[in-house]
Amino acid sequence: MSALSQRDPEIAAIVARERTRQVETLEMIASENYASAAVLEATGSVFTNKYAEGYPGKRYYAGNQFSDQVETAAIERARALFGMDHVNVQPTSGAEANMAAYFATIQPGDTVMGLNLDQGGHLTHGSPVNFSGRLYNFVPYTVDRESEVIDMAAVRDLARQSKPKVIVAGYTAYPRAIDFAAFAEVAKDAGALLMVDMSHIAGLVAGGYHMSPTGLADLVTTTTHKTLRGPRGGMIMANAELAEAVDKAVFPGTQGGPHLHSIAGKAVAFGEALKPEFKEYACRIVENAAALAEALVQGGLRLVSGGTDNHLILADCNSMNISGLKAQNALQGAGIITNKNTIPYDTRSPFIGSGLRLGTPALTSRGMGPAEMQRVAAWIVRVLRDPDGDGVRETVRLEVAEFARAFAVPGITDAQA
Ligand code: DSN
C-alpha cells in the first residue's frame, strides 16, 4: 500500500481515478503529454523541500550544494538541446516565463506585437484580460482571412507602422510552420527585439522537425510539459546581452524560491530529449498529425488553413454544423479529450468557439502511428456527425477504452518509458 493511500485514502482514490482516466481515454489536447516515469520521480523528489532563492553559486539560503548541481545540470542540458547562450530554468510556467521576458526587455506602456488570442495567440501575448494587455500597448497582428496563415508582408507593414519594442512569435493554436527567419528580418527592420514563445513546438524544435529560433530570436520562452514531455514548468533562453536582465526579471523580479523539484524533472526531460529516440518521437508526432488531418478532411471536416505542418490541427466545426463546445463535449462523452477553440475571425464567443483543437503528442507518446490515427479520425467523425446520439457516444466510448488500454502510457502503465 502506498504512503498516500495509507495517509489520505480520499486523495489517493482521486489520483487513482485520474490515472485510469488517462489510460482509458484518448488524450488529444495539443498542449498535453505524458511525462516519463523518470521525470515523474524527479518531480516528486525531496527537492520539493528546499528553498533556493538565487542562482547556482549565489543563493540566499544554506544547504544548496545539490540544488546548484541539479539546476546547473538542467541549464547545461537545455543549452546542449537548443544552443542558446543563456538559459534560466526557474520560471514556474509559460505565463511566468513570458512575464519575466517582458520585464527584462520593456517598460509598462511600451508597444509589443503579438498574434491575436482568437487567431491562435496566447493570453500572455496581449489579451486585455491578462497582465500583458493591461501593462503593455499590444498591437495585434492577424492571419490572412483567406489562407488563414500569417502573412509576413502584413506583419512587416504593421511593424513599420507601430514601431514595437518587441515582436512575439509562437502560438497556441496555429497549425502551420512559423518562419522565424522572416520574423527576425521584420524585427530587425523595425528595430524591435524578437521574442519567440515556442511552448507548443519546443519538442519539434528539439527533434529537428520545426525551424529553430536559435540564432534568430533575442529571447525564447517555452513551457516544458507539452511536446518536450517534461514536468509542468517554464524556461527562458536568451542571447548573452540579455542574460543578466532575464535572471533579474525572474528572481527577484517576478518569482521567489525556484521549484527545484520541477527543475530536477526538467533536467531529466532535457536529458531524454537529447537522446536519438526523441528525434524519432518528434518525427512521428508530425507524421501522425498529417495522417489525422487527412483522415478528418476525408470525413468531411474543414481544417483551418487546410491542414497542418506541426503537432496540431484546428478543425472548423461549422463544417459539421455544430459549435466547438458541442464538439468537445460530445467527444468527451466518447472518451476522446480535446478542447474547443476559436477559429480565425470567429463569430462565436471564446467560451463556445467554432473550432476544435486536436493534437498528436500524447497519442504518439503511447506508440500510436498513422494507422491508429485513421481509426481515431473515424471515431471523431462518427461522434461529430451525431453529437446528440447517446448510443453512438456510448458505443464509441467502449471501443475507445478497449483500444486505448492496449497502448502503454509512459509513466503510468509503462514504468520503463
Ligand atoms: N493552456 C495552454 C494550451 O493549451 O495551449 C496554453 O497556455
Short mmCIF file of C-alpha atoms and ligand atoms in Angstrom, two decimals:
data_model
loop_
_atom_site.label_atom_id
_atom_site.label_comp_id
_atom_site.label_asym_id
_atom_site.label_seq_id
_atom_site.Cartn_x
_atom_site.Cartn_y
_atom_site.Cartn_z
CA MET A 1 0.00 0.00 0.00
CA SER A 2 1.41 3.40 -0.88
CA ALA A 3 2.02 6.14 1.71
CA LEU A 4 -0.66 8.25 0.05
CA SER A 5 -3.33 5.57 0.18
CA GLN A 6 -2.48 4.89 3.83
CA ARG A 7 -2.40 8.51 4.96
CA ASP A 8 -5.05 10.01 2.73
CA PRO A 9 -7.31 7.46 1.04
CA GLU A 10 -9.61 10.20 -0.25
CA ILE A 11 -6.92 11.92 -2.31
CA ALA A 12 -5.34 8.57 -3.24
CA ALA A 13 -8.66 7.46 -4.71
CA ILE A 14 -8.98 10.67 -6.73
CA VAL A 15 -5.44 10.24 -8.07
CA ALA A 16 -6.25 6.62 -8.98
CA ARG A 17 -9.36 7.71 -10.88
CA GLU A 18 -7.34 10.31 -12.78
CA ARG A 19 -4.75 7.62 -13.62
CA THR A 20 -7.49 5.39 -15.04
CA ARG A 21 -8.94 8.32 -16.99
CA GLN A 22 -5.55 8.98 -18.56
CA VAL A 23 -5.20 5.32 -19.52
CA GLU A 24 -8.70 4.75 -20.89
CA THR A 25 -9.22 7.92 -22.90
CA LEU A 26 -7.52 9.34 -25.96
CA GLU A 27 -5.64 12.47 -24.88
CA MET A 28 -5.75 14.84 -27.84
CA ILE A 29 -5.33 18.22 -26.16
CA ALA A 30 -2.43 19.59 -28.19
CA SER A 31 -0.65 21.03 -25.15
CA GLU A 32 -0.75 17.86 -23.03
CA ASN A 33 1.53 14.85 -22.89
CA TYR A 34 2.72 12.03 -20.62
CA ALA A 35 5.91 12.65 -18.65
CA SER A 36 8.12 9.59 -18.26
CA ALA A 37 8.39 7.64 -15.02
CA ALA A 38 11.86 9.15 -14.51
CA VAL A 39 10.53 12.70 -14.95
CA LEU A 40 7.69 11.97 -12.51
CA GLU A 41 10.13 10.51 -9.96
CA ALA A 42 12.45 13.53 -10.13
CA THR A 43 9.48 15.93 -9.93
CA GLY A 44 8.15 14.13 -6.87
CA SER A 45 11.57 14.05 -5.21
CA VAL A 46 12.90 15.57 -1.97
CA PHE A 47 13.80 18.77 -3.81
CA THR A 48 10.18 19.68 -3.00
CA ASN A 49 11.50 20.53 0.47
CA LYS A 50 14.21 23.03 -0.45
CA TYR A 51 14.32 26.81 -0.71
CA ALA A 52 16.99 28.16 -3.06
CA GLU A 53 16.37 31.82 -3.90
CA GLY A 54 19.14 32.99 -6.19
CA TYR A 55 21.13 31.07 -8.76
CA PRO A 56 23.78 28.31 -8.65
CA GLY A 57 26.74 29.53 -6.56
CA LYS A 58 24.79 32.61 -5.34
CA ARG A 59 21.94 31.54 -3.06
CA TYR A 60 20.25 33.33 -0.20
CA TYR A 61 19.96 30.14 1.93
CA ALA A 62 22.38 27.46 3.07
CA GLY A 63 22.26 23.80 2.13
CA ASN A 64 22.10 24.32 -1.61
CA GLN A 65 25.08 22.32 -2.84
CA PHE A 66 22.82 19.76 -4.51
CA SER A 67 20.31 22.39 -5.66
CA ASP A 68 23.21 24.00 -7.52
CA GLN A 69 24.10 20.68 -9.11
CA VAL A 70 20.57 19.93 -10.29
CA GLU A 71 19.92 23.45 -11.62
CA THR A 72 23.29 23.53 -13.39
CA ALA A 73 22.56 20.15 -15.00
CA ALA A 74 19.18 21.44 -16.24
CA ILE A 75 20.80 24.60 -17.66
CA GLU A 76 23.61 22.71 -19.38
CA ARG A 77 21.24 20.17 -20.90
CA ALA A 78 18.90 22.89 -22.18
CA ARG A 79 21.89 24.69 -23.69
CA ALA A 80 23.00 21.47 -25.40
CA LEU A 81 19.45 20.91 -26.68
CA PHE A 82 18.71 24.37 -28.08
CA GLY A 83 22.10 26.08 -28.37
CA MET A 84 21.10 29.47 -26.91
CA ASP A 85 23.74 31.46 -24.97
CA HIS A 86 21.83 31.80 -21.73
CA VAL A 87 19.23 29.60 -20.01
CA ASN A 88 17.04 30.29 -16.98
CA VAL A 89 15.12 27.20 -15.86
CA GLN A 90 13.34 28.80 -12.89
CA PRO A 91 10.06 30.07 -14.44
CA THR A 92 7.28 28.03 -12.90
CA SER A 93 5.07 28.24 -16.01
CA GLY A 94 4.92 29.62 -19.52
CA ALA A 95 2.99 32.66 -18.29
CA GLU A 96 5.70 33.41 -15.69
CA ALA A 97 8.38 32.97 -18.35
CA ASN A 98 6.63 35.46 -20.62
CA MET A 99 6.11 37.92 -17.78
CA ALA A 100 9.81 37.80 -16.91
CA ALA A 101 10.77 38.11 -20.60
CA TYR A 102 8.74 41.33 -20.86
CA PHE A 103 10.10 42.64 -17.55
CA ALA A 104 13.62 42.01 -18.84
CA THR A 105 13.16 43.96 -22.04
CA ILE A 106 10.39 46.60 -21.89
CA GLN A 107 8.64 49.12 -19.65
CA PRO A 108 4.91 49.43 -18.97
CA GLY A 109 3.27 51.31 -21.83
CA ASP A 110 5.76 50.10 -24.46
CA THR A 111 4.45 48.74 -27.74
CA VAL A 112 4.59 44.99 -28.46
CA MET A 113 3.22 42.96 -31.37
CA GLY A 114 1.66 39.52 -30.89
CA LEU A 115 -0.87 37.33 -32.68
CA ASN A 116 -4.47 37.93 -31.59
CA LEU A 117 -5.70 35.41 -28.99
CA ASP A 118 -8.75 34.48 -31.09
CA GLN A 119 -6.47 33.68 -34.03
CA GLY A 120 -4.15 31.31 -32.20
CA GLY A 121 -2.14 33.62 -29.93
CA HIS A 122 -1.85 33.24 -26.15
CA LEU A 123 -3.33 35.12 -23.20
CA THR A 124 0.12 36.45 -22.34
CA HIS A 125 0.59 37.82 -25.85
CA GLY A 126 -1.53 40.87 -25.12
CA SER A 127 -5.01 39.76 -24.15
CA PRO A 128 -6.79 42.70 -22.46
CA VAL A 129 -7.82 40.43 -19.56
CA ASN A 130 -4.19 39.42 -18.90
CA PHE A 131 -1.33 41.38 -17.27
CA SER A 132 0.29 41.61 -20.71
CA GLY A 133 -2.59 43.51 -22.27
CA ARG A 134 -3.01 45.65 -19.17
CA LEU A 135 0.64 46.66 -18.79
CA TYR A 136 1.79 46.99 -22.39
CA ASN A 137 0.46 48.52 -25.58
CA PHE A 138 -0.09 45.37 -27.64
CA VAL A 139 -0.72 45.86 -31.33
CA PRO A 140 -2.10 42.53 -32.57
CA TYR A 141 -1.27 41.04 -35.94
CA THR A 142 -3.63 38.59 -37.60
CA VAL A 143 -3.71 35.69 -40.03
CA ASP A 144 -4.82 36.28 -43.61
CA ARG A 145 -8.60 35.96 -43.90
CA GLU A 146 -8.43 33.68 -46.96
CA SER A 147 -5.41 31.44 -46.33
CA GLU A 148 -5.66 31.59 -42.50
CA VAL A 149 -1.87 31.73 -42.49
CA ILE A 150 0.33 34.54 -41.15
CA ASP A 151 1.12 36.98 -43.95
CA MET A 152 4.67 38.18 -43.27
CA ALA A 153 4.31 41.19 -45.57
CA ALA A 154 1.36 42.36 -43.46
CA VAL A 155 3.35 41.75 -40.26
CA ARG A 156 6.23 43.80 -41.68
CA ASP A 157 3.91 46.69 -42.63
CA LEU A 158 2.31 46.68 -39.18
CA ALA A 159 5.75 46.66 -37.52
CA ARG A 160 6.92 49.62 -39.60
CA GLN A 161 3.76 51.49 -38.68
CA SER A 162 3.55 50.65 -34.96
CA LYS A 163 7.29 50.55 -34.15
CA PRO A 164 7.13 47.88 -31.41
CA LYS A 165 9.97 47.31 -28.95
CA VAL A 166 9.27 43.55 -29.06
CA ILE A 167 7.60 41.25 -31.60
CA VAL A 168 6.27 37.95 -30.23
CA ALA A 169 6.13 34.88 -32.49
CA GLY A 170 4.94 31.43 -31.39
CA TYR A 171 1.35 30.42 -30.70
CA THR A 172 -1.09 28.05 -29.01
CA ALA A 173 -3.47 27.20 -31.83
CA TYR A 174 -1.61 27.76 -35.08
CA PRO A 175 -1.24 24.62 -37.18
CA ARG A 176 1.40 25.92 -39.58
CA ALA A 177 5.19 26.22 -39.51
CA ILE A 178 6.44 29.58 -38.27
CA ASP A 179 9.11 31.29 -40.31
CA PHE A 180 11.37 32.58 -37.53
CA ALA A 181 13.93 33.80 -40.10
CA ALA A 182 11.27 36.03 -41.68
CA PHE A 183 10.23 37.27 -38.22
CA ALA A 184 13.89 38.08 -37.41
CA GLU A 185 14.11 40.19 -40.57
CA VAL A 186 10.90 42.03 -39.74
CA ALA A 187 12.11 42.68 -36.18
CA LYS A 188 15.49 43.94 -37.39
CA ASP A 189 13.82 46.19 -39.96
CA ALA A 190 11.55 47.68 -37.25
CA GLY A 191 14.31 47.96 -34.63
CA ALA A 192 12.45 45.50 -32.36
CA LEU A 193 13.60 42.53 -30.34
CA LEU A 194 12.25 39.15 -31.47
CA MET A 195 10.76 37.04 -28.69
CA VAL A 196 9.75 33.51 -29.62
CA ASP A 197 7.31 31.65 -27.39
CA MET A 198 7.90 28.11 -28.61
CA SER A 199 5.89 26.41 -25.84
CA HIS A 200 3.84 24.28 -28.21
CA ILE A 201 6.58 23.29 -30.61
CA ALA A 202 9.64 23.05 -28.32
CA GLY A 203 9.77 19.27 -28.74
CA LEU A 204 9.59 19.60 -32.50
CA VAL A 205 12.41 22.16 -32.43
CA ALA A 206 14.47 19.88 -30.16
CA GLY A 207 13.89 16.96 -32.52
CA GLY A 208 14.61 18.97 -35.67
CA TYR A 209 11.05 18.99 -37.04
CA HIS A 210 10.45 22.73 -36.81
CA MET A 211 12.73 25.65 -37.66
CA SER A 212 14.73 26.57 -34.56
CA PRO A 213 14.56 30.16 -33.29
CA THR A 214 18.18 29.88 -32.07
CA GLY A 215 20.37 32.43 -33.82
CA LEU A 216 17.27 34.34 -34.94
CA ALA A 217 15.41 35.32 -31.76
CA ASP A 218 16.79 37.52 -28.98
CA LEU A 219 14.67 35.72 -26.39
CA VAL A 220 12.97 32.34 -26.39
CA THR A 221 10.39 31.27 -23.84
CA THR A 222 8.81 27.85 -23.51
CA THR A 223 6.88 25.57 -21.28
CA THR A 224 8.48 22.21 -20.55
CA HIS A 225 5.44 19.92 -20.38
CA LYS A 226 3.99 19.98 -23.90
CA THR A 227 5.85 18.41 -26.84
CA LEU A 228 9.01 18.48 -24.65
CA ARG A 229 7.36 15.90 -22.38
CA GLY A 230 8.78 17.26 -19.13
CA PRO A 231 7.25 18.40 -15.85
CA ARG A 232 4.90 21.39 -15.73
CA GLY A 233 7.04 24.50 -15.86
CA GLY A 234 8.68 27.16 -17.98
CA MET A 235 12.08 28.32 -19.18
CA ILE A 236 13.64 31.40 -20.79
CA MET A 237 16.61 31.34 -23.12
CA ALA A 238 18.32 34.47 -24.34
CA ASN A 239 21.26 35.93 -26.15
CA ALA A 240 24.24 36.76 -23.92
CA GLU A 241 23.44 40.50 -23.82
CA LEU A 242 20.07 39.83 -22.19
CA ALA A 243 21.33 37.21 -19.69
CA GLU A 244 21.59 39.45 -16.66
CA ALA A 245 18.31 41.25 -17.32
CA VAL A 246 16.49 37.90 -17.74
CA ASP A 247 17.88 36.47 -14.50
CA LYS A 248 16.96 39.61 -12.56
CA ALA A 249 13.48 39.64 -14.08
CA VAL A 250 12.85 36.05 -12.95
CA PHE A 251 14.35 36.44 -9.48
CA PRO A 252 13.80 38.77 -7.69
CA GLY A 253 11.68 40.46 -10.38
CA THR A 254 8.71 38.13 -10.59
CA GLN A 255 9.40 34.97 -8.56
CA GLY A 256 10.69 33.86 -5.17
CA GLY A 257 12.10 30.42 -4.42
CA PRO A 258 12.57 28.26 -7.51
CA HIS A 259 10.67 24.95 -7.70
CA LEU A 260 13.72 22.73 -7.54
CA HIS A 261 11.67 19.54 -7.82
CA SER A 262 10.38 20.78 -11.17
CA ILE A 263 13.88 21.83 -12.16
CA ALA A 264 15.05 18.27 -11.40
CA GLY A 265 12.23 16.99 -13.64
CA LYS A 266 13.22 19.48 -16.35
CA ALA A 267 16.82 18.23 -16.22
CA VAL A 268 15.60 14.64 -16.71
CA ALA A 269 13.29 15.63 -19.59
CA PHE A 270 16.06 17.58 -21.35
CA GLY A 271 18.31 14.55 -20.96
CA GLU A 272 15.62 12.40 -22.59
CA ALA A 273 15.18 14.93 -25.41
CA LEU A 274 18.92 14.81 -26.12
CA LYS A 275 18.68 11.10 -26.96
CA PRO A 276 18.33 10.00 -30.61
CA GLU A 277 14.94 8.38 -29.86
CA PHE A 278 13.49 11.82 -29.22
CA LYS A 279 14.14 12.84 -32.84
CA GLU A 280 12.09 9.81 -33.92
CA TYR A 281 9.36 10.81 -31.48
CA ALA A 282 9.21 14.35 -32.91
CA CYS A 283 9.07 12.93 -36.42
CA ARG A 284 6.18 10.62 -35.51
CA ILE A 285 4.20 13.46 -33.87
CA VAL A 286 4.26 15.37 -37.17
CA GLU A 287 3.54 12.27 -39.30
CA ASN A 288 0.60 11.43 -37.07
CA ALA A 289 -0.82 14.94 -37.26
CA ALA A 290 -0.61 14.84 -41.06
CA ALA A 291 -2.34 11.42 -41.16
CA LEU A 292 -5.04 12.57 -38.75
CA ALA A 293 -5.62 15.77 -40.75
CA GLU A 294 -6.00 13.86 -44.00
CA ALA A 295 -8.48 11.40 -42.49
CA LEU A 296 -10.55 14.17 -40.87
CA VAL A 297 -10.76 16.06 -44.17
CA GLN A 298 -11.89 12.85 -45.87
CA GLY A 299 -14.52 12.57 -43.16
CA GLY A 300 -15.91 15.99 -44.07
CA LEU A 301 -14.26 18.34 -41.57
CA ARG A 302 -12.81 21.62 -42.76
CA LEU A 303 -9.43 22.36 -41.22
CA VAL A 304 -8.24 25.89 -40.58
CA SER A 305 -5.54 26.70 -43.19
CA GLY A 306 -6.39 23.38 -44.88
CA GLY A 307 -4.09 21.17 -42.81
CA THR A 308 -1.09 21.10 -40.52
CA ASP A 309 2.71 21.32 -40.54
CA ASN A 310 3.15 20.61 -36.85
CA HIS A 311 1.57 18.67 -33.98
CA LEU A 312 -1.87 20.25 -34.03
CA ILE A 313 -4.99 20.61 -36.09
CA LEU A 314 -7.67 23.26 -35.78
CA ALA A 315 -10.95 21.90 -37.13
CA ASP A 316 -13.78 24.23 -38.13
CA CYS A 317 -16.87 22.65 -36.56
CA ASN A 318 -19.13 24.81 -38.74
CA SER A 319 -18.43 22.17 -41.37
CA MET A 320 -20.41 19.76 -39.13
CA ASN A 321 -22.99 22.44 -38.26
CA ILE A 322 -22.03 22.41 -34.57
CA SER A 323 -20.03 24.66 -32.24
CA GLY A 324 -16.61 23.85 -30.85
CA LEU A 325 -18.10 23.46 -27.37
CA LYS A 326 -20.66 20.95 -28.59
CA ALA A 327 -17.94 19.01 -30.41
CA GLN A 328 -15.66 19.00 -27.35
CA ASN A 329 -18.43 17.77 -25.06
CA ALA A 330 -19.69 15.09 -27.44
CA LEU A 331 -16.15 13.76 -27.88
CA GLN A 332 -15.51 13.81 -24.14
CA GLY A 333 -18.55 11.59 -23.73
CA ALA A 334 -16.90 9.19 -26.15
CA GLY A 335 -13.55 9.19 -24.32
CA ILE A 336 -11.77 11.50 -26.78
CA ILE A 337 -10.35 14.50 -24.94
CA THR A 338 -9.92 17.70 -26.95
CA ASN A 339 -10.59 21.40 -26.46
CA LYS A 340 -12.85 23.87 -28.14
CA ASN A 341 -11.09 26.86 -29.61
CA THR A 342 -11.91 29.95 -31.58
CA ILE A 343 -11.01 29.91 -35.26
CA PRO A 344 -9.70 32.99 -37.07
CA TYR A 345 -12.43 35.63 -37.45
CA ASP A 346 -14.77 33.51 -35.34
CA THR A 347 -18.26 34.86 -34.79
CA ARG A 348 -18.77 32.77 -31.62
CA SER A 349 -17.52 33.76 -28.16
CA PRO A 350 -14.30 32.15 -26.86
CA PHE A 351 -16.36 30.07 -24.43
CA ILE A 352 -18.33 28.45 -27.26
CA GLY A 353 -15.92 28.73 -30.21
CA SER A 354 -16.34 27.34 -33.70
CA GLY A 355 -13.15 25.31 -33.60
CA LEU A 356 -11.81 22.14 -32.10
CA ARG A 357 -8.08 21.87 -31.38
CA LEU A 358 -6.60 18.38 -31.70
CA GLY A 359 -3.01 17.34 -31.12
CA THR A 360 -0.97 14.18 -31.55
CA PRO A 361 1.88 14.50 -28.95
CA ALA A 362 0.24 12.37 -26.24
CA LEU A 363 -1.08 9.64 -28.54
CA THR A 364 2.35 9.48 -30.16
CA SER A 365 3.91 9.02 -26.70
CA ARG A 366 1.73 5.90 -26.39
CA GLY A 367 3.28 4.48 -29.55
CA MET A 368 0.36 5.11 -31.89
CA GLY A 369 1.09 5.68 -35.58
CA PRO A 370 -0.69 6.72 -38.79
CA ALA A 371 -2.85 3.55 -38.88
CA GLU A 372 -4.19 4.35 -35.41
CA MET A 373 -4.81 7.96 -36.49
CA GLN A 374 -7.21 6.63 -39.17
CA ARG A 375 -9.21 4.80 -36.52
CA VAL A 376 -9.22 7.81 -34.21
CA ALA A 377 -10.37 10.09 -37.04
CA ALA A 378 -13.18 7.67 -37.89
CA TRP A 379 -14.40 7.78 -34.26
CA ILE A 380 -14.21 11.58 -34.19
CA VAL A 381 -16.20 11.94 -37.39
CA ARG A 382 -18.78 9.40 -36.22
CA VAL A 383 -19.38 11.32 -32.99
CA LEU A 384 -19.40 14.77 -34.59
CA ARG A 385 -21.94 13.66 -37.18
CA ASP A 386 -24.33 12.70 -34.39
CA PRO A 387 -23.27 14.74 -31.34
CA ASP A 388 -26.60 14.22 -29.54
CA GLY A 389 -26.69 10.47 -30.15
CA ASP A 390 -26.21 8.80 -26.74
CA GLY A 391 -25.95 5.40 -28.40
CA VAL A 392 -23.15 6.47 -30.73
CA ARG A 393 -21.23 8.14 -27.92
CA GLU A 394 -21.51 5.12 -25.65
CA THR A 395 -20.52 2.64 -28.39
CA VAL A 396 -17.51 4.75 -29.29
CA ARG A 397 -16.57 5.23 -25.61
CA LEU A 398 -16.40 1.46 -25.09
CA GLU A 399 -14.44 0.92 -28.31
CA VAL A 400 -12.06 3.76 -27.42
CA ALA A 401 -11.46 2.44 -23.88
CA GLU A 402 -10.60 -1.03 -25.15
CA PHE A 403 -8.36 0.38 -27.88
CA ALA A 404 -6.64 2.84 -25.51
CA ARG A 405 -5.90 0.16 -22.89
CA ALA A 406 -3.87 -1.72 -25.49
CA PHE A 407 -1.32 1.13 -25.64
CA ALA A 408 1.00 1.57 -22.67
CA VAL A 409 1.11 5.01 -21.10
CA PRO A 410 4.60 6.32 -20.25
CA GLY A 411 4.94 6.93 -16.55
CA ILE A 412 1.66 5.18 -15.74
CA THR A 413 1.39 1.70 -17.19
CA ASP A 414 4.94 1.67 -18.58
CA ALA A 415 7.45 2.38 -15.83
CA GLN A 416 10.36 1.96 -18.25
CA ALA A 417 9.16 4.67 -20.60
N1 DSN B 1 -3.13 26.18 -21.95
C1 DSN B 1 -2.09 26.12 -22.96
C2 DSN B 1 -2.58 25.47 -24.20
O1 DSN B 1 -3.44 24.63 -24.10
O2 DSN B 1 -2.09 25.76 -25.28
C3 DSN B 1 -1.50 27.44 -23.23
O3 DSN B 1 -1.18 28.06 -22.04
#
